[in-house]
mmCIF file of C-alpha atoms in Angstrom:
data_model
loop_
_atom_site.group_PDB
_atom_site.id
_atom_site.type_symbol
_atom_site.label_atom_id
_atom_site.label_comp_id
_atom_site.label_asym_id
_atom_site.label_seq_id
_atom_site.Cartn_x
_atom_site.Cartn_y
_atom_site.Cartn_z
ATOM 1 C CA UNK N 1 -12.702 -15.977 -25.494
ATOM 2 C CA UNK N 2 -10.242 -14.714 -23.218
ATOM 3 C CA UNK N 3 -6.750 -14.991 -24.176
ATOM 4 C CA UNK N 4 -4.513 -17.721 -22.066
ATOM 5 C CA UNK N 5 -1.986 -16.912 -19.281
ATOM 6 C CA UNK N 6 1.289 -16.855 -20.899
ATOM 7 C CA UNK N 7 3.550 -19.498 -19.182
ATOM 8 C CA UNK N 8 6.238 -19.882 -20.424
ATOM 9 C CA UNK N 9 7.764 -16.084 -19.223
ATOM 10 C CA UNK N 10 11.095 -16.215 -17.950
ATOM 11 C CA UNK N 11 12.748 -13.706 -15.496
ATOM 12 C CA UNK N 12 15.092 -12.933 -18.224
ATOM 13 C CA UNK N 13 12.535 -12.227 -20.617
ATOM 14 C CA UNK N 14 10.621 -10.738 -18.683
ATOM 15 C CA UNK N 15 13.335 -7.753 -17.694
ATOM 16 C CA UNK N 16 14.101 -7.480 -21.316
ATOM 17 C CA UNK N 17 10.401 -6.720 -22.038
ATOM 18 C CA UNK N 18 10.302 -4.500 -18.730
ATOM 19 C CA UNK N 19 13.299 -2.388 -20.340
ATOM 20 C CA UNK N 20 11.914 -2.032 -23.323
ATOM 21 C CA UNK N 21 8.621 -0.620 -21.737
ATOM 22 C CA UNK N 22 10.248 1.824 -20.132
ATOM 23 C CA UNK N 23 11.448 5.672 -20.831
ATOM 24 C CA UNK N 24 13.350 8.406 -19.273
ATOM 25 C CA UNK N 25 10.643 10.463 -19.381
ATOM 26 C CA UNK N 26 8.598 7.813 -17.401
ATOM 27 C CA UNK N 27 11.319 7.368 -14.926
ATOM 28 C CA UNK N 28 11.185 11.429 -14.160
ATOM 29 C CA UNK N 29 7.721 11.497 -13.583
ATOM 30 C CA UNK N 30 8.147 8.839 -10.930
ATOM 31 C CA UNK N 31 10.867 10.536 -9.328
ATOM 32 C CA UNK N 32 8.519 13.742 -8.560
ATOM 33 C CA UNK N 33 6.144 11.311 -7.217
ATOM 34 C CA UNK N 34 8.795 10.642 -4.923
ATOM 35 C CA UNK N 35 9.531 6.869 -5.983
ATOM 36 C CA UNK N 36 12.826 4.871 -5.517
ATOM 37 C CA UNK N 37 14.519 5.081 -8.919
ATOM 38 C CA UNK N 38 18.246 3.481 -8.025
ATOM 39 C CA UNK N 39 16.922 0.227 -9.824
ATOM 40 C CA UNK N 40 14.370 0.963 -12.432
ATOM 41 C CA UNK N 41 13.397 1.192 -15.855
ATOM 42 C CA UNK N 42 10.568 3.882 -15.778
ATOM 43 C CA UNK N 43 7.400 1.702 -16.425
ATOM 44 C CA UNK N 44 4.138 3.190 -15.435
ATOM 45 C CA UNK N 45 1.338 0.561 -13.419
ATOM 46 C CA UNK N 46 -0.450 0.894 -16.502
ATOM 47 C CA UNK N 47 1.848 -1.186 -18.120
ATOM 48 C CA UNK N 48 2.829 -3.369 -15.276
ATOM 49 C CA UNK N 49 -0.700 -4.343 -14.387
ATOM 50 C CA UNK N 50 -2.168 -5.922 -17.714
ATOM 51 C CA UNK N 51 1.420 -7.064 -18.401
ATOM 52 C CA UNK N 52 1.117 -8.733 -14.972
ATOM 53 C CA UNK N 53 -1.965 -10.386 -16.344
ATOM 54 C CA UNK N 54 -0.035 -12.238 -19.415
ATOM 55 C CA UNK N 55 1.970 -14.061 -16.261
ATOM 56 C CA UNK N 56 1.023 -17.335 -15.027
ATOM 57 C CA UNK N 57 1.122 -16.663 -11.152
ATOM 58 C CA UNK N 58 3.746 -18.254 -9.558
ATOM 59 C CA UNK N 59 5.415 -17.793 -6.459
ATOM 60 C CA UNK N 60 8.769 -19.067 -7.615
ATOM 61 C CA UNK N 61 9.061 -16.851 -10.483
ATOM 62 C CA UNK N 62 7.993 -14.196 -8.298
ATOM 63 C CA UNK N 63 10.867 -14.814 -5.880
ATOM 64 C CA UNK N 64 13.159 -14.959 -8.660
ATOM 65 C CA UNK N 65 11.579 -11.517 -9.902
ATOM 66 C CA UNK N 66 12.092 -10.076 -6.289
ATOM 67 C CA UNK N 67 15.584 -11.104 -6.336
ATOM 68 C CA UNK N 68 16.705 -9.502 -9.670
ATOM 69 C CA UNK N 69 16.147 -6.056 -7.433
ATOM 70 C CA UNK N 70 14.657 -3.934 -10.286
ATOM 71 C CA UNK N 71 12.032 -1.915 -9.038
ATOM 72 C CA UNK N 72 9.114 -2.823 -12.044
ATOM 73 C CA UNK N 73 9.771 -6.544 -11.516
ATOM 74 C CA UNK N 74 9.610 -6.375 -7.705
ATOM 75 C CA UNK N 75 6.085 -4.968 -8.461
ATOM 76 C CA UNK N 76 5.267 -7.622 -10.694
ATOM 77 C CA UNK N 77 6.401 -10.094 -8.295
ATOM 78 C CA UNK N 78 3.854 -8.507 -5.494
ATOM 79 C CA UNK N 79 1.631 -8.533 -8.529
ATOM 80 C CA UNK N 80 1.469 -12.407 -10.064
ATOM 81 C CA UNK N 81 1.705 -13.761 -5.920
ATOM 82 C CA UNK N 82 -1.834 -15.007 -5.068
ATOM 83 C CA UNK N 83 -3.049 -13.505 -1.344
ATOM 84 C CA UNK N 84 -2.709 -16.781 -0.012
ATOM 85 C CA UNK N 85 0.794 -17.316 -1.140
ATOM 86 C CA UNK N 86 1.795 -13.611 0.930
ATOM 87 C CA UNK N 87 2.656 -15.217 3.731
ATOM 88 C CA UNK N 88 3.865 -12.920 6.770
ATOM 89 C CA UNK N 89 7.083 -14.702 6.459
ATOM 90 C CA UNK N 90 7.337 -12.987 3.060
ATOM 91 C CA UNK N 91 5.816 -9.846 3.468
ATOM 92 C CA UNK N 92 8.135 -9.292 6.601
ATOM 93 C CA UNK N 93 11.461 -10.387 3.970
ATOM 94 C CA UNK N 94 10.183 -8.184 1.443
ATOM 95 C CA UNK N 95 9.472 -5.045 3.444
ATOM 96 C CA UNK N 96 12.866 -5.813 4.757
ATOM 97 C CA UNK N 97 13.895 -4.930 1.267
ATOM 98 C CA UNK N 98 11.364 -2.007 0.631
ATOM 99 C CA UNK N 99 12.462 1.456 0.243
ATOM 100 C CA UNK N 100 9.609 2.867 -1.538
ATOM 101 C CA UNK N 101 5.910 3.621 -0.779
ATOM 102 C CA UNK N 102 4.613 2.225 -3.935
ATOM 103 C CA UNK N 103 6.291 -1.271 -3.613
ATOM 104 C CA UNK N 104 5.166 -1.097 0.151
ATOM 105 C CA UNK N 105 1.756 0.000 -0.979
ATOM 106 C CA UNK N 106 1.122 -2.819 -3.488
ATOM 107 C CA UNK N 107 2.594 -5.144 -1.254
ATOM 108 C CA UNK N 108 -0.240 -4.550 1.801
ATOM 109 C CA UNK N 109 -2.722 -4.153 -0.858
ATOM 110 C CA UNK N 110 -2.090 -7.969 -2.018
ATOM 111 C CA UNK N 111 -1.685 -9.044 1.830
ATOM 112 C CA UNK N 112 -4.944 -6.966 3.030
ATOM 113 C CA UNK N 113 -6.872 -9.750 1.144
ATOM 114 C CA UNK N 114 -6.052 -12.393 3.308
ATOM 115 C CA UNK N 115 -8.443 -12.601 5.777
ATOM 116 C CA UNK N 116 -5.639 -13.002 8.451
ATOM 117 C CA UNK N 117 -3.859 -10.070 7.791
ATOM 118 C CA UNK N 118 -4.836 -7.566 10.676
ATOM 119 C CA UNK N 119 -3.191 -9.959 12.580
ATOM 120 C CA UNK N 120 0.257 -7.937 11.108
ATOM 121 C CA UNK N 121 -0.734 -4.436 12.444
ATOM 122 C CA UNK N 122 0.511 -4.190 15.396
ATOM 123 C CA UNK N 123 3.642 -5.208 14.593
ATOM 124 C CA UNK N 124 4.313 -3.332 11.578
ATOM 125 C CA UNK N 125 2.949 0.290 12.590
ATOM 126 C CA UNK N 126 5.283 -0.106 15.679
ATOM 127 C CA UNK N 127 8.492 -1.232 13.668
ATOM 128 C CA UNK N 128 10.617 2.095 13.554
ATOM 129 C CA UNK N 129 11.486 1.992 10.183
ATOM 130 C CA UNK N 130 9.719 4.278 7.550
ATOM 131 C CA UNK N 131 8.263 1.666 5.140
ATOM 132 C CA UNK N 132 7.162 -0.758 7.385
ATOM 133 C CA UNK N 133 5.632 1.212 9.440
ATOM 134 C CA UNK N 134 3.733 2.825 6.341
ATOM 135 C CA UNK N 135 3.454 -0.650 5.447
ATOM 136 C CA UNK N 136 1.342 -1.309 8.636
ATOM 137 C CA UNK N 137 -1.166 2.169 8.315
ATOM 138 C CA UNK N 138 -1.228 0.949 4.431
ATOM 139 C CA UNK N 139 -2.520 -2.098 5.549
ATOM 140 C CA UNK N 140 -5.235 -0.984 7.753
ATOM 141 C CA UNK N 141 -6.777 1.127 4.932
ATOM 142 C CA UNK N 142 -6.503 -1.729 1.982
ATOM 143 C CA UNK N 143 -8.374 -3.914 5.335
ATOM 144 C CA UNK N 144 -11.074 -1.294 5.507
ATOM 145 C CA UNK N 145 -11.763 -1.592 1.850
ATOM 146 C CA UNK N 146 -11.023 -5.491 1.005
ATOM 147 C CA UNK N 147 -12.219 -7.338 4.492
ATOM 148 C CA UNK N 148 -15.600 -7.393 4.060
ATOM 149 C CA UNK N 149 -16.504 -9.684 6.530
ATOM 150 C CA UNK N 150 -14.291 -8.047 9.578
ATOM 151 C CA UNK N 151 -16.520 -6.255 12.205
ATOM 152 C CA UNK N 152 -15.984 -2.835 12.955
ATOM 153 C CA UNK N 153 -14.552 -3.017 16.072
ATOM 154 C CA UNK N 154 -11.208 -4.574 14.469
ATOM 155 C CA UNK N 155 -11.154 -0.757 13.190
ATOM 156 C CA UNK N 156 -12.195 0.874 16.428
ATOM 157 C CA UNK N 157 -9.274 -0.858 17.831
ATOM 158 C CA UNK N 158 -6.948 1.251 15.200
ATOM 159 C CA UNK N 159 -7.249 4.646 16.283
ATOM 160 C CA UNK N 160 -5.640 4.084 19.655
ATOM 161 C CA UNK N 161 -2.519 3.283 16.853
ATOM 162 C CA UNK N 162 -3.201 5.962 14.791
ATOM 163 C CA UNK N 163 -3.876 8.442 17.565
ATOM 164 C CA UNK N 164 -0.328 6.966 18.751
ATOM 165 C CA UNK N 165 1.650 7.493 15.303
ATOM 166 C CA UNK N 166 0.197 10.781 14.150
ATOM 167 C CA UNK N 167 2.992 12.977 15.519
ATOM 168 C CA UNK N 168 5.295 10.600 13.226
ATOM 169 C CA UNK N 169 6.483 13.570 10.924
ATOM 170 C CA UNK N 170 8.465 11.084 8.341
ATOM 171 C CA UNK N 171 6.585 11.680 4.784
ATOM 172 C CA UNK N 172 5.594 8.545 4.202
ATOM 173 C CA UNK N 173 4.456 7.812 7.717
ATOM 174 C CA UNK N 174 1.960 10.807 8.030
ATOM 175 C CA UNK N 175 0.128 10.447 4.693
ATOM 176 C CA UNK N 176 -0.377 6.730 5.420
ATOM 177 C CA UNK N 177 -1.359 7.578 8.752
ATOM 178 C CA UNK N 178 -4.353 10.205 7.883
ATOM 179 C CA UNK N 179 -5.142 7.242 4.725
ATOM 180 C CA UNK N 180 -5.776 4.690 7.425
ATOM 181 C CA UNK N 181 -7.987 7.118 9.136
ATOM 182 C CA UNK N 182 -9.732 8.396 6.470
ATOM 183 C CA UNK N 183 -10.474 5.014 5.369
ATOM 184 C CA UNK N 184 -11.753 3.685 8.557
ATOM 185 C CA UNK N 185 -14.000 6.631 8.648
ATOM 186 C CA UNK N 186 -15.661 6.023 5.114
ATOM 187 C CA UNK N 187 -15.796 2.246 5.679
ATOM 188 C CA UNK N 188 -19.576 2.711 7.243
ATOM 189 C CA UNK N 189 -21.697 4.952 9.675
ATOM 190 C CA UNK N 190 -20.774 3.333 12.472
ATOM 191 C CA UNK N 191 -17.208 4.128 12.178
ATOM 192 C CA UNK N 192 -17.818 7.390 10.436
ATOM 193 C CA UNK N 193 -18.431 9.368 13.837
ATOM 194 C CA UNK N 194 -15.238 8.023 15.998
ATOM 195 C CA UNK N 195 -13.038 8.817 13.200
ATOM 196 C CA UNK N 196 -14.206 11.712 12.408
ATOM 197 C CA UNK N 197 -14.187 12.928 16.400
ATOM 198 C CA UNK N 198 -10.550 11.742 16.380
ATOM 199 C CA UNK N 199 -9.532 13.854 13.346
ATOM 200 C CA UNK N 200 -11.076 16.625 14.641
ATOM 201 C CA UNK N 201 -9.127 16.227 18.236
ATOM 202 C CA UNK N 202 -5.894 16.350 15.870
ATOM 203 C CA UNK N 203 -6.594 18.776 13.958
ATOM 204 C CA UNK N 204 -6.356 20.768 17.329
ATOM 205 C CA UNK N 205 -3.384 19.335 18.704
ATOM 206 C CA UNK N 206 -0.143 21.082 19.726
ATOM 207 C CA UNK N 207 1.777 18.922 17.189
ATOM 208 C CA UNK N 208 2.469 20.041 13.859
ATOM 209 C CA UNK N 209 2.063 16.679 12.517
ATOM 210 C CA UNK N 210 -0.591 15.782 14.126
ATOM 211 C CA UNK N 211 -2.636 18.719 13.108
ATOM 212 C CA UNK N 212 -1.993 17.896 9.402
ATOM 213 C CA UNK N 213 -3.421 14.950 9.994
ATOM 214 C CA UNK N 214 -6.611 15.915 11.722
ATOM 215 C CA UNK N 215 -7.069 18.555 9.223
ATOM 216 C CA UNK N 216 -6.812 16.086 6.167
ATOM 217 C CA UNK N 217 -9.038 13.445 7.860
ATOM 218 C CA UNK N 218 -11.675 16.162 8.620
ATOM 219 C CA UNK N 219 -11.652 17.719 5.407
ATOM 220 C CA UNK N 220 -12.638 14.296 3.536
ATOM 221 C CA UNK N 221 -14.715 12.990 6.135
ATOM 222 C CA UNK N 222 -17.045 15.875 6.055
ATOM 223 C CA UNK N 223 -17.184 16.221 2.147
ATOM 224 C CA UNK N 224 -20.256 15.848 1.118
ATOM 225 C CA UNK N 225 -19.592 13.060 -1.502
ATOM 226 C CA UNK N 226 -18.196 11.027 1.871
ATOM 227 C CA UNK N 227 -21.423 12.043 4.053
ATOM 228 C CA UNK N 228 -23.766 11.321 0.605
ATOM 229 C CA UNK N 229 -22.073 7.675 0.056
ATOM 230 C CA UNK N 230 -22.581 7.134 4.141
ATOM 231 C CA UNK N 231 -26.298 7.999 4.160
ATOM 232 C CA UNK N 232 -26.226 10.486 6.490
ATOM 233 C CA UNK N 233 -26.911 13.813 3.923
#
C-alpha cells in the first residue's frame, strides 16, 4: 500500500530538510548548467521530485515556499501546486520573480497542463524580458507534449512567433526557441513537414541566431529515430 502524503510539513521544516539535502558539490554542478545559485542549497530534481511527493499539495504552503526565495523550495512550490491552482495571475507573479531557466521551465511545464494555457503565449514570448519570454517558447513545447486534445493548427499558429523570435540571441531565448520548434515538429505528421520547412528556411538565414536555430531543428527533425516514431521511414 502506498505510503500517505505527509501533512503535516512546515515551511520551516521543510528548508531544514532542503539544507540538509544539499552539497557544495551539487551546487557546482548546477552552476555549469548555468542555474541561478544566489539562493540555494545544491539539491538535485532527483531529490526534489519524490521529496515533493511526501507533500500534501497545497497552494498556501506553496506560496509560503515561494516567498522564503530559496531556489529548491521555489521548485517545490511549482512542484506540490495542482495545474488548476496555476492560475495566470500566478504564473505572471512568479515569472516576475524568475531568474532561472529551470524554475521557468518547471513552472510552464505545471501550467502547460491546463487546458487553457496557450491562451498565455502570446503574451509571454513577446514580454522583453529573458525568462518570460523563455517562459512563453517553454510553454509551447510542454503544450505540444501535454495537450492532447488541442488541434494542430493551435501549433501552426506558433511558427509565425517562432519565425519572429529566432534572431533573439539571449541564451535562454534561442534554445527555448529551437525546443518549441522541435517539439511542434515531432508532435505528429501533420506538423512534422511545416516545421521542418521552417527550420530549414533558418538554417539559411543571414542571422547568426537564426541559423543556429534552423540547424538544430533540422538536425532532430530529420533523425531517423524522429522520422521512425512519425511513421514516415
Amino acid at each position: 500500500m502506498a505510503k500517505a502524503a505527509e501533512t503535516s510539513w512546515t515551511v520551516a521544516h521543510i528548508l531544514k530538510h532542503l539544507e540538509q539535502s544539499g552539497s557544495e558539490e551539487n551546487r557546482a554542478g548546477m552552476a555549469r548548467f548555468g542555474i541561478d545559485m544566489t539562493r540555494a542549497f545544491g539539491v538535485p530534481m532527483s531529490v526534489l521530485r519524490p521529496f515533493a511527493r511526501t507533500i500534501h499539495k497545497s497552494n498556501d504552503l506553496a506560496l509560503d515556499l515561494w516567498a522564503s526565495e530559496i531556489h529548491e523550495a521555489r521548485l517545490l512550490a511549482i512542484l506540490i501546486t495542482p495545474p488548476k491552482e496555476m492560475t495566470d495571475e500566478l504564473a505572471r507573479s512568479w515569472l516576475d520573480d524568475t531568474h532561472s531557466w529551470d524554475l521557468c521551465d518547471q513552472l510552464t511545464n505545471v501550467l502547460a497542463r491546463r487546458t487553457d494555457s496557450g491562451k498565455l503565449v502570446s503574451e509571454l514570448t513577446s514580454d522583453t524580458r529573458e525568462f518570460v519570454r523563455r517562459a512563453g517558447f517553454a510553454l509551447i513545447a510542454w503544450r505540444a507534449v501535454h495537450a492532447k486534445s488541442s488541434p494542430d493548427s493551435e501549433f501552426l499558429g506558433y511558427l509565425d512567433l517562432v519565425r519572429k523570435m529566432s534572431t533573439d540571441d539571449r541564451n535562454f531565448v534561442w534554445k527555448a526557441v529551437h525546443w518549441a520548434l522541435r517539439q511542434i515538429g515531432k508532435r505528429s505528421i501533420e506538423l512534422h513537414g511545416p516545421a521542418l520547412a521552417l527550420g530549414e528556411d533558418l538554417a539559411a538565414s543571414s542571422d547568426k541566431t537564426a541559423r543556429k536555430v534552423g540547424r538544430e531543428t533540422v538536425k532532430e527533425l530529420s533523425s531517423d529515430k524522429v522520422l521512425a516514431r512519425l511513421g514516415t521511414k
